[in-house]
Coordinates of C-alpha atoms in Angstrom, one line a residue:
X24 CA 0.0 0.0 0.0
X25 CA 1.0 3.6 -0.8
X26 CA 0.8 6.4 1.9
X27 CA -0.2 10.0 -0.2
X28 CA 2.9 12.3 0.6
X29 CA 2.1 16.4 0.7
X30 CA 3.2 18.0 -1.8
X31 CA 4.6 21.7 -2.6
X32 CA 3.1 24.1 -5.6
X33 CA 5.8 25.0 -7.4
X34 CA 9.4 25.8 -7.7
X35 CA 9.8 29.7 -6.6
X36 CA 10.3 32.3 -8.8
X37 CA 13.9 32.8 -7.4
X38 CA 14.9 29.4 -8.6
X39 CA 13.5 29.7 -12.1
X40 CA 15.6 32.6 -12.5
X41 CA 18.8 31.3 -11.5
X42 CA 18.4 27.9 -13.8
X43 CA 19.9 30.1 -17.0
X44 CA 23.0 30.4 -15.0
X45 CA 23.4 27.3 -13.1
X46 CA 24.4 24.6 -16.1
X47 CA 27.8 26.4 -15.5
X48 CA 28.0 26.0 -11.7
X49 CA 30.0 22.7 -11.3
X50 CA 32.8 23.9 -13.3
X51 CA 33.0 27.1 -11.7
X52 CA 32.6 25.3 -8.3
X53 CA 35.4 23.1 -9.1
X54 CA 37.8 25.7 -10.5
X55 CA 37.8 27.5 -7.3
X56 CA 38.3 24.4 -5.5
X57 CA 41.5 23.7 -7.3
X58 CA 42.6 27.2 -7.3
X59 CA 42.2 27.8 -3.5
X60 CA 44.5 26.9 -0.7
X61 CA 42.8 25.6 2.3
X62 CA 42.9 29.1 4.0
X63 CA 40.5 29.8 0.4
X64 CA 40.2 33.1 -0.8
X65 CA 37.4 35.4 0.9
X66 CA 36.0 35.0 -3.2
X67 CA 36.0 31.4 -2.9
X68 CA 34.3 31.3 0.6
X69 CA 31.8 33.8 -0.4
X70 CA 30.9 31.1 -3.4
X71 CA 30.8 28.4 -1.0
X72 CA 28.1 30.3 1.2
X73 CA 24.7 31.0 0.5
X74 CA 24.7 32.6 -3.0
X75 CA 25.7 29.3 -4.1
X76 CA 24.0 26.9 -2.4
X77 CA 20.9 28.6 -4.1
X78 CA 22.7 28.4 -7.5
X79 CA 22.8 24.5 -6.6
X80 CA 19.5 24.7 -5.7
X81 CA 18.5 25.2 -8.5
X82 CA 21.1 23.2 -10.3
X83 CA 19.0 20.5 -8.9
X84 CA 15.5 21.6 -9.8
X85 CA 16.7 21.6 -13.4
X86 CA 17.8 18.3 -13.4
X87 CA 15.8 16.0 -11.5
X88 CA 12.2 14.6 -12.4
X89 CA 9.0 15.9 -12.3
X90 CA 8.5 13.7 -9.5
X91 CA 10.9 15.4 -7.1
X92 CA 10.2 18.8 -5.8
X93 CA 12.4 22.1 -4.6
X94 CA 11.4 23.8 -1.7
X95 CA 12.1 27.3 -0.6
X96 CA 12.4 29.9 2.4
X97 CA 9.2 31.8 2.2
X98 CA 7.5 29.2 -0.3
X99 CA 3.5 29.8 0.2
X100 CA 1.9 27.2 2.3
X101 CA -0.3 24.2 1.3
X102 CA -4.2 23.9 0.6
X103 CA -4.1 22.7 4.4
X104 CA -1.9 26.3 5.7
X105 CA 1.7 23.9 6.1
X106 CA 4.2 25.7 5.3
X107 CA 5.7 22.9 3.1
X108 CA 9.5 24.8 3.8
X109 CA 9.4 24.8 7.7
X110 CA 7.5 21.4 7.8
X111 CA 10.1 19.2 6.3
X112 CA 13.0 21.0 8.1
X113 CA 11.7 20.5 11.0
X114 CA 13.0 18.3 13.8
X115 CA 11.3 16.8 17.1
X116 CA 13.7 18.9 19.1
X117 CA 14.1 22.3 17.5
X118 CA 17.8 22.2 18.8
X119 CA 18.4 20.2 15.5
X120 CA 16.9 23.1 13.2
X121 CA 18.7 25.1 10.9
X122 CA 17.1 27.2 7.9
X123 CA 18.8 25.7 4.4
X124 CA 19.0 27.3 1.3
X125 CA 16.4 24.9 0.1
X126 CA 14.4 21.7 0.8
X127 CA 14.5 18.5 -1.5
X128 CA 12.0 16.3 -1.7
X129 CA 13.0 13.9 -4.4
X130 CA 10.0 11.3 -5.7
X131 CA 12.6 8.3 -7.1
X132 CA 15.6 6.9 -6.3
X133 CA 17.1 8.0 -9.6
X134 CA 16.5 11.5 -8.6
X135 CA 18.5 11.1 -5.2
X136 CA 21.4 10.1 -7.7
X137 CA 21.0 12.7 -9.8
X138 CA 20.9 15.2 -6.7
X139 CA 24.5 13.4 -4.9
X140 CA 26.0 13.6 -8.3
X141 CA 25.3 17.5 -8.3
X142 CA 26.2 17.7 -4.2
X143 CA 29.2 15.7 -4.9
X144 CA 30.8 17.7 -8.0
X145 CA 30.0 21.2 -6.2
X146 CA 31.3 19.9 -2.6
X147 CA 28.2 21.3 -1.2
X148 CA 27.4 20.7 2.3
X149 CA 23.8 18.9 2.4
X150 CA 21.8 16.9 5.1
X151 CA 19.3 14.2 4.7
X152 CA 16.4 13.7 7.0
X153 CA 14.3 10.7 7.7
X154 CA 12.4 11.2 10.4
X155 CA 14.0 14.3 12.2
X156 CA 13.8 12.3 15.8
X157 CA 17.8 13.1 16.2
X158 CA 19.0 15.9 18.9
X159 CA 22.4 16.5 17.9
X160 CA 22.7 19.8 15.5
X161 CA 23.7 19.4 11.7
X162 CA 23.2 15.4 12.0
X163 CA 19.9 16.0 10.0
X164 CA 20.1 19.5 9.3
X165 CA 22.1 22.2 7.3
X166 CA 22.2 25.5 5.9
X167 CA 23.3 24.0 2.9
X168 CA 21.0 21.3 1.0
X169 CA 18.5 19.8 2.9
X170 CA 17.2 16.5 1.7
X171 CA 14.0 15.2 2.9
X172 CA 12.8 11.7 2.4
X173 CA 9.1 12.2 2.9
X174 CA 8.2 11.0 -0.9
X175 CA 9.3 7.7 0.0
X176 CA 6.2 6.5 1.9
X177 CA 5.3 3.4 0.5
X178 CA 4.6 0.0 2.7
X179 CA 4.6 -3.6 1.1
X180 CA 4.4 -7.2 2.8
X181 CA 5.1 -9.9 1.2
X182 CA 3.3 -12.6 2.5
X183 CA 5.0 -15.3 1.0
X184 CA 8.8 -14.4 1.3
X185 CA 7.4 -12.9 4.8
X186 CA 9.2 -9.6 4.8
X187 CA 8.3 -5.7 4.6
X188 CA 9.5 -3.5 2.8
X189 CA 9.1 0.0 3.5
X190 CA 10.6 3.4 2.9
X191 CA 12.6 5.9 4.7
X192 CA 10.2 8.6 4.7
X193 CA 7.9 6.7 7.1
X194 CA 7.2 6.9 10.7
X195 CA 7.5 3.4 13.0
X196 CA 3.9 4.3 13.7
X197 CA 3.1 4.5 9.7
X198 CA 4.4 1.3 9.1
X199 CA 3.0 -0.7 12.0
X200 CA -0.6 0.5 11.2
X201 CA 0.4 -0.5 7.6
X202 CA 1.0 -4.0 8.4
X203 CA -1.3 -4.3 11.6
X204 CA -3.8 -6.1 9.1
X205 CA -2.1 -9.2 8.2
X206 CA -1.2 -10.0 11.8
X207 CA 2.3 -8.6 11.2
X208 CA 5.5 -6.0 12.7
X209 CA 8.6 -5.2 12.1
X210 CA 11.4 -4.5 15.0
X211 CA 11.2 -0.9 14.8
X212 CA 10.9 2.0 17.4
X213 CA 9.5 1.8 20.6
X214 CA 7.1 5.3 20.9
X215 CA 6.2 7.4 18.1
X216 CA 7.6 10.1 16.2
X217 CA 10.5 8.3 15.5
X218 CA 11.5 7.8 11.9
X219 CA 12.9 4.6 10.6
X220 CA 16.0 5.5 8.8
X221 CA 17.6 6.8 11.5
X222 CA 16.8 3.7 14.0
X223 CA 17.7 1.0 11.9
X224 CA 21.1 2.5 10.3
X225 CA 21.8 3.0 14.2
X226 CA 21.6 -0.4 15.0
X227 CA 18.0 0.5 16.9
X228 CA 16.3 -1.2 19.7
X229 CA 12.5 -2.6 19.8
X230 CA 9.8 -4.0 22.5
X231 CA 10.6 -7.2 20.6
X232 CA 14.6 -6.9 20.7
X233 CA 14.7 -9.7 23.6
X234 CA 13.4 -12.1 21.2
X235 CA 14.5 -11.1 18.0
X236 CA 17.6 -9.5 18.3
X237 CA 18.3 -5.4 17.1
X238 CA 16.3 -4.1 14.5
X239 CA 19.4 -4.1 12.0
X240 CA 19.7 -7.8 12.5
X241 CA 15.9 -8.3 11.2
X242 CA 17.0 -6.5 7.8
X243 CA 17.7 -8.5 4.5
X244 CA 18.3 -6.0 2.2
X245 CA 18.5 -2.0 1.9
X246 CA 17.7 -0.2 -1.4
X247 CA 20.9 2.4 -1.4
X248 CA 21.6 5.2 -3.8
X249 CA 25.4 5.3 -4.0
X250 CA 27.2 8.6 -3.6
X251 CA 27.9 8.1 -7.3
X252 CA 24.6 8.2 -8.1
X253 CA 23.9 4.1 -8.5
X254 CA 20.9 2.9 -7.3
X255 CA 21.4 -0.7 -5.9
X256 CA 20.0 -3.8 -3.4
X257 CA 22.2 -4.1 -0.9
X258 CA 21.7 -7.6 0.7
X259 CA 24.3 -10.2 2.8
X260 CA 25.2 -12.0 -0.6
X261 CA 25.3 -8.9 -2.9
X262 CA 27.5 -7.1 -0.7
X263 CA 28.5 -8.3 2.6
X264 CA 30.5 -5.6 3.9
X265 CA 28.3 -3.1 2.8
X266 CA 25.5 -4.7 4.2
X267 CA 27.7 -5.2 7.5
X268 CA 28.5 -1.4 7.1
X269 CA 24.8 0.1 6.5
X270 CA 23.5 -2.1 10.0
X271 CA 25.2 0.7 12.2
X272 CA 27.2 2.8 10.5
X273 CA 24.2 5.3 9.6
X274 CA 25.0 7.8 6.6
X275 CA 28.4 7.1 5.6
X276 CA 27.9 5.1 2.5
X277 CA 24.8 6.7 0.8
X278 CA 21.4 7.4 1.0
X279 CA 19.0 4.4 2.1
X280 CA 15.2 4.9 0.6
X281 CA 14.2 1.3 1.5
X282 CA 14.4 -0.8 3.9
X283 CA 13.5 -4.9 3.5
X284 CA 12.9 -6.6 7.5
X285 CA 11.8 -9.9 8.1
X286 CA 8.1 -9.7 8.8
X287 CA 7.4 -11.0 12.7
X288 CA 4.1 -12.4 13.8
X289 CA 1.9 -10.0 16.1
X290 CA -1.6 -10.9 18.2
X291 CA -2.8 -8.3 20.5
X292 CA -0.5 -7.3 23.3
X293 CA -0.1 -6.2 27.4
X294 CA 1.3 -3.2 28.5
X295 CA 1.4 1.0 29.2
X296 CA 3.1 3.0 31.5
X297 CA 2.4 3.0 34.6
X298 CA 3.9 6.8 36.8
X299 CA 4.1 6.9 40.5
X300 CA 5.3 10.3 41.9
X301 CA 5.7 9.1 46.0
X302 CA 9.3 9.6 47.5
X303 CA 8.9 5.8 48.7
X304 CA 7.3 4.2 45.3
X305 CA 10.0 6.2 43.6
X306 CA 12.2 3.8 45.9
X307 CA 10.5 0.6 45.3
X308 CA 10.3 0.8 41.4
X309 CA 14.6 1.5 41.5
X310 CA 14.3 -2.0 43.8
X311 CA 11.9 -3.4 41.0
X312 CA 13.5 -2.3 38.0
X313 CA 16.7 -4.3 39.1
X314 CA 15.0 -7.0 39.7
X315 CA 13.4 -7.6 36.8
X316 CA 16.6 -6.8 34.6
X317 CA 18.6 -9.3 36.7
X318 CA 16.1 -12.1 37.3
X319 CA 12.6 -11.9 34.5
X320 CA 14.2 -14.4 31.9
X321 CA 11.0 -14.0 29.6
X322 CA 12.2 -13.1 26.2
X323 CA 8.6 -11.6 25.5
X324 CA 9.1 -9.3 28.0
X325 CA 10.4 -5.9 28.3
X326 CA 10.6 -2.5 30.2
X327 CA 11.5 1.2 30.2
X328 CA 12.3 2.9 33.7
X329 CA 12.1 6.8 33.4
X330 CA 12.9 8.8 35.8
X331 CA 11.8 11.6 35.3
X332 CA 11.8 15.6 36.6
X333 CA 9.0 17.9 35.8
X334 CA 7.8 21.4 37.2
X335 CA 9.4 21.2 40.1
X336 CA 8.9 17.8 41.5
X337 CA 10.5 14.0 40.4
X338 CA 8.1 11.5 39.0
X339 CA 9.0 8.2 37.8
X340 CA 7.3 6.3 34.9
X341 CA 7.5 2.5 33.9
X342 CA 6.8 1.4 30.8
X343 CA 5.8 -2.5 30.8
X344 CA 5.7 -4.4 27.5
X345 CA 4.2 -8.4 27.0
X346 CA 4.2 -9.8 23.4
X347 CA 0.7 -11.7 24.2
X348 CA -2.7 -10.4 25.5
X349 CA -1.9 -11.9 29.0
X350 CA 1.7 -11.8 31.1
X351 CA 2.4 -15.1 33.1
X352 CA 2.2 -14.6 36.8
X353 CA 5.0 -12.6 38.7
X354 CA 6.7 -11.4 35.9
X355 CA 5.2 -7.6 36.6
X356 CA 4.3 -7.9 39.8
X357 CA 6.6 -5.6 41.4
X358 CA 5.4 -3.4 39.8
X359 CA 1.8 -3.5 39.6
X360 CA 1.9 -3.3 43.8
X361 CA 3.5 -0.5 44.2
X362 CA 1.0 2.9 44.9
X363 CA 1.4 4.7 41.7
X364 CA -0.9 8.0 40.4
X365 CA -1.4 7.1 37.0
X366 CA -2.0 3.8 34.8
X367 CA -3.0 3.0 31.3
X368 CA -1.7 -1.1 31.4
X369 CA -3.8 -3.2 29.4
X370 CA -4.3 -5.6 26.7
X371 CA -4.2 -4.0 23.2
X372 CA -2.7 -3.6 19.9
X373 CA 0.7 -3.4 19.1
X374 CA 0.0 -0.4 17.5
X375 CA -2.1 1.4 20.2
X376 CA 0.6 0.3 22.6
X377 CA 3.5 2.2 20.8
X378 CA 0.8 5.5 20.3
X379 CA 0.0 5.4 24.1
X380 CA 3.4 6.7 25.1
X381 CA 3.3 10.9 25.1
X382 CA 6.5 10.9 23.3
X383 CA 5.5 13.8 21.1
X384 CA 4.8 16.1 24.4
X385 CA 7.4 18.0 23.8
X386 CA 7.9 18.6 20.0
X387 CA 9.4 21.5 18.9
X388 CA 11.0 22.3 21.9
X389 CA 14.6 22.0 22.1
X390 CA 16.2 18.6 23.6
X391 CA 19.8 16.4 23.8
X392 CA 20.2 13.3 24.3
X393 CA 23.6 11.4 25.3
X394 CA 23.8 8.1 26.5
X395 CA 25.9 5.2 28.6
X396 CA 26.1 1.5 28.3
X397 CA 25.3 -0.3 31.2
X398 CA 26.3 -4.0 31.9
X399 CA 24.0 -4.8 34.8
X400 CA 21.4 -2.7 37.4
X401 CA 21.6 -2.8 40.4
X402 CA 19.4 -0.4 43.1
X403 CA 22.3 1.1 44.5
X404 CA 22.8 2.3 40.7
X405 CA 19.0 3.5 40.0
X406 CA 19.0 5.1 43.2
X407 CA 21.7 7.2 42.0
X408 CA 19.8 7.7 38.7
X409 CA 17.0 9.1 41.1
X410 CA 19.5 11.3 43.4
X411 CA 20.3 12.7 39.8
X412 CA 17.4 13.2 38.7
X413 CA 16.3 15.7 41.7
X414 CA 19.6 17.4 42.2
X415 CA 20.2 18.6 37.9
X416 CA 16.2 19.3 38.3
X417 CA 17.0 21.6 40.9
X418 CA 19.4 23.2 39.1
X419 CA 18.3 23.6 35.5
X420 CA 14.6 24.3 36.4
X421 CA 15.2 28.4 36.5
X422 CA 17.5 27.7 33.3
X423 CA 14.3 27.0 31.3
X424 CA 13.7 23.4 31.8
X425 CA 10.6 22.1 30.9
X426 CA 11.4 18.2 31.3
X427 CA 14.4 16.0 32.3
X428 CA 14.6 12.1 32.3
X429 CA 17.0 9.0 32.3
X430 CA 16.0 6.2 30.8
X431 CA 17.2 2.4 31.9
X432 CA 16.4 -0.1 29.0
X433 CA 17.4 -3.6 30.3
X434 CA 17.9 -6.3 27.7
X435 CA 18.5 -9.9 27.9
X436 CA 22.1 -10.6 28.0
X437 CA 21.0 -13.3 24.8
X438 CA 19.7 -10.5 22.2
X439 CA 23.1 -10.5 19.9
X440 CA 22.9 -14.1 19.6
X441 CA 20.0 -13.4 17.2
X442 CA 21.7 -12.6 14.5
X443 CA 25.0 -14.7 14.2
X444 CA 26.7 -12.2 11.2
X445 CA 28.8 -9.0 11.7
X446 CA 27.2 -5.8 11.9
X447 CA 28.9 -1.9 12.3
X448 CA 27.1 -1.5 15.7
X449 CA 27.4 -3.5 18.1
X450 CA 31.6 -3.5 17.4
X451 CA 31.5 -6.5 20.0
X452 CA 28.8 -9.2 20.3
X453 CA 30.8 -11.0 22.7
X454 CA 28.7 -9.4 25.6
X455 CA 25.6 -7.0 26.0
X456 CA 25.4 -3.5 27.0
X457 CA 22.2 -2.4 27.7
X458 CA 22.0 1.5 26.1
X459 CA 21.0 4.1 29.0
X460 CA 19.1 7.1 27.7
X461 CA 19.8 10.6 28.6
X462 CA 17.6 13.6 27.8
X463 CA 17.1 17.1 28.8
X464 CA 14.5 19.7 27.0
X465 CA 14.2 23.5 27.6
X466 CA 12.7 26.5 26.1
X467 CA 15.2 29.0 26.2
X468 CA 17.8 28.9 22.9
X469 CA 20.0 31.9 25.2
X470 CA 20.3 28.5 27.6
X471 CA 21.5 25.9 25.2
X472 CA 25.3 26.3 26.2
X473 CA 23.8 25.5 29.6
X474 CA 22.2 22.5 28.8
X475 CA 24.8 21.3 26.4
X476 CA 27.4 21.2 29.6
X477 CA 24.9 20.1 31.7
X478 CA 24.4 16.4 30.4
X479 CA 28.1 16.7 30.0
X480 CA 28.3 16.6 33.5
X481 CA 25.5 14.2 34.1
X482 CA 27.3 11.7 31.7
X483 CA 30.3 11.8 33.6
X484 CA 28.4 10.9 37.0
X485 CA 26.5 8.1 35.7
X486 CA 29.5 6.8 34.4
X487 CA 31.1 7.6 37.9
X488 CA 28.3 5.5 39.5
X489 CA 29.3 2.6 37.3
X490 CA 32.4 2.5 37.2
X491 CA 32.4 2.8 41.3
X492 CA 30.3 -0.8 41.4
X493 CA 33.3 -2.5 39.4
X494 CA 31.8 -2.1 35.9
X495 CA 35.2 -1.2 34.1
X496 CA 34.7 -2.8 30.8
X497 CA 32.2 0.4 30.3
X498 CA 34.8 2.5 29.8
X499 CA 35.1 0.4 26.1
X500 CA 31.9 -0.6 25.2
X501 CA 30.3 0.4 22.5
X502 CA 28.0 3.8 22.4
X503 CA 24.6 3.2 20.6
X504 CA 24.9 6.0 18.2
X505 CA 21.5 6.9 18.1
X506 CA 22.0 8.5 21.9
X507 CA 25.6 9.6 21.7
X508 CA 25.9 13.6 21.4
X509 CA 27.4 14.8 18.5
X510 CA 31.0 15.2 19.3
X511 CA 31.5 11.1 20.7
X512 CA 34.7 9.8 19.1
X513 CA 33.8 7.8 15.9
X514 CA 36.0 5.3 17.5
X515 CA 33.6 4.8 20.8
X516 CA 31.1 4.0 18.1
X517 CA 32.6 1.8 16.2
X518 CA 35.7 0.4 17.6
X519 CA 36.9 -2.6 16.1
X520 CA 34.9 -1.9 13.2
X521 CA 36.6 0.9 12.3
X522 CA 39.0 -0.7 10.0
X523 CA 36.8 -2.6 8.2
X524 CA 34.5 0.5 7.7
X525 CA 37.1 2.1 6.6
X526 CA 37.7 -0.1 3.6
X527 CA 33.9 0.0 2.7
X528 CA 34.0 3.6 2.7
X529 CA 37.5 3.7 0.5
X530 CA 35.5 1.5 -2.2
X531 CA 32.0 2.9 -2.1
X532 CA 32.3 7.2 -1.4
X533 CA 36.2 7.5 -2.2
X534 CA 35.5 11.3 -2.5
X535 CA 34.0 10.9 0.7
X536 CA 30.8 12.9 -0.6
X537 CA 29.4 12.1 2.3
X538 CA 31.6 13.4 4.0
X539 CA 29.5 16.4 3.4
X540 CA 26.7 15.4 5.8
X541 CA 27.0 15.6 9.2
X542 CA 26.7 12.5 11.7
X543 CA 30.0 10.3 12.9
X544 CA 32.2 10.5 10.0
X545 CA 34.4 7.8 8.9
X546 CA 37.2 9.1 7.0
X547 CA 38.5 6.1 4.5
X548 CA 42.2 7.6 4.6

């Protein structure tokens, strides 16, 4: 099935009047690149700024399909009022935004080569944007060529090979309620609002990870355009090391428009979230929370402990997950006893499960995440999350905070076994790390530099608190790149990896073009 994409009117009238002149702009892009130092001229950096990412802009307009589109600052809104500019630019946390010269939206894969061909030759900085559920500035954004994958929308199982394929314009949400019909998921994201590009080139975790493995490992092919401008299906015996590459290593080897996973059976399910605000249920679900990430052995079942701060006061929130309409005794029953202020648990749809959680609370406002890995939970540990919690609440709440919370996600120690290949993220399979969420929002923009040191400084005392309980291996584990803040060493992400990355990237982007997007970089030589 096909989801109906918005569209834009037209290109603007500034475009159309720059397309006489831009048939000359690679070669005139490319002579000052080889005529300039790297302290460049102030000529050449003024043709590297804004006039000419517009004369690229519409460089692109004239040579793409009818089926792409160009969008511009200022371009007048849909039949609906969008304004079809600021809507695909847009991020979940506005922290991310940045105004480009122009907006992309290309319609076919052959138009995403045509557009990397143009970025590459001209050494134009660009971004690309599935979702836009990423915190960390100029990942997804740029104030050079944005592109947006909305166009690619459409959904497809295939009952008999049992897989979906989807595209990278989609929300988790879109797809589950795509597939919800034929008694089907996919391991994809958790809540919604979170696109599916970005979680599965992560690596990405899922309510079903315990049983299934990461959401990368449930992939069996990826429909990539090349920076060259190739379209191609990337699977395990096409291209194993690209494959291996694409299943963590996010953006570094092209642009992915679909994804193929392995289609997973799904009944109706048990769960919600559950929030308890009293100092001493605060203390029992820390206690309860350990337990069941040492002890529940249940593969269908998983958790989320958020503890949280907002206005003024610390409130903790539990979200409990069981793939089947009933949980067997005991496994929840910690936390089903203990007084809380608010529940929504109950037996329903996958899909009405993931769309319960008020992830979307606080769009537009501006957030970071970072993250640790943890190796085990204990309650001295959670009870430190909670001292944490109230003490940086304290602190930030006259700086413009509107919400603070840390996140522990236990996993089975068994979910890498899952998948028995090589994949960029994890760089070690020999042992699990569970990722540990950090995330602050504000208001204020004046306050980011605030905020930015702040889960700086919250980082380094979670990572105090573990290290002080004997967890040393921490230290080098890997960092789930979908958390890590935008300045982690590339070599905390991939470690081991690295050279074998390296050689993927050497044969498949040797002019590095993307390079020219932001995220964590390899760099081939």
């Amino acid at each position: 099935m096909m989801f109906a994409a918005p569209r834009a009117v037209i290109l603007s009238c500034l475009a159309l009047t720059q397309i006489a002149v831009a048939s000359t702009l690679p070669e005139l892009l490319l002579e000052s690149r080889q005529s300039t130092s790297t302290s460049a001229s102030a000529e050449a950096e003024t043709l590297r700024g804004t006039s000419a990412y517009n004369l690229v802009c519409a460089l692109i307009a004239r040579r793409v399909s009818s089926a792409s589109l160009v969008h511009y600052p200022g371009e007048s809104p849909t039949a609906d009022g969008s304004p079809v500019f600021d809507w695909l630019l847009s991020h979940w946390s506005s922290a991310s935004n940045q105004v480009s010269a122009c907006v992309v939206e290309p319609g076919t894969p052959a138009d995403v080569g045509k557009i990397l061909e143009i970025i590459g030759k001209t050494r134009t900085p660009f971004a690309v944007q599935s979702g836009g559920h990423g915190t960390n500035p100029g990942f997804s954004s740029t104030k050079g060529i944005h592109i947006s994958l909305n166009s690619f929308r459409s959904v497809n199982y295939n009952r008999a090979t049992r897989t979906v394929e989807f595209g990278t314009g989609l929300k988790w949400e879109e797809v589950y309620a795509a597939i919800e019909r034929y008694g089907v998921s996919v391991l994809g994201g958790r809540v919604t609002g979170v696109g599916v590009g970005g979680v599965t080139l992560g690596g990405g975790y899922a309510w079903k990870t315990n049983q299934y493995g990461l959401t990368c490992d449930s992939v069996t092919a990826f429909e990539l355009v090349k920076p060259n401008g190739e379209v191609v299906k990337v699977t395990q015996q096409s291209d194993s090391q690209l494959f291996f590459g694409l299943k963590g290593a996010s953006n570094n080897f092209g642009i992915v428009t679909k994804i193929t996973m392995k289609a997973l059976p799904q009944g109706q399910v048990w769960g919600g979230m559950i929030n308890y605000m009293d100092p001493a249920s605060i203390e029992a679900v820390s206690v309860a929370t350990s337990k069941f990430a040492n002890q529940v052995k249940d593969p269908k079942a998983a958790i989320l402990s958020t503890f949280s701060y907002y206005q003024g006061s610390p409130l903790v929130g539990v979200q409990l997950f069981y793939d089947a309409p009933q949980p067997p005794a005991g496994v929840f029953d910690d936390f089903l006893s203990i007084p809380a202020v608010q529940t929504n648990v109950s037996t329903q749809s996958f899909l009405s499960l993931v769309q319960s959680a008020p992830a979307n609370a606080t769009y537009g406002l501006r957030s970071y995440f970072d993250g640790v890995p943890v190796a085990s939970y204990s309650p001295q540990f959670l009870n430190k999350v909670k001292d944490l919690t109230i003490t940086f609440g304290n602190q930030l709440a006259s700086k413009s905070l509107v919400f603070m919370t840390l996140v522990a996600e236990p996993f089975l120690p068994t979910i890498l076994s899952h998948n028995p290949a090589r994949t960029a993220y994890p760089f070690t399979r020999s042992k699990v790390y569970s990722p540990f969420n950090i995330l602050f929002t504000w208001a204020d923009p004046s306050q980011d530099a605030v905020f930015e040191q702040a889960i700086r400084d919250m980082k380094e005392q979670l990572y105090a608190a573990l290290l002080a309980e004997g967890q040393s291996d921490i230290v080098n584990a890997p960092l789930y790149p979908n958390y890590a803040l935008w300045d982690t060493p590339v070599q905390k992400v991939y470690g081991s990896n690295l050279p074998a990355l390296k050689l993927v990237k050497s044969r498949v982007d040797p002019s590095n073009v993307m390079g020219l997007a932001g995220g964590f970089k390899i760099i081939s030589r």
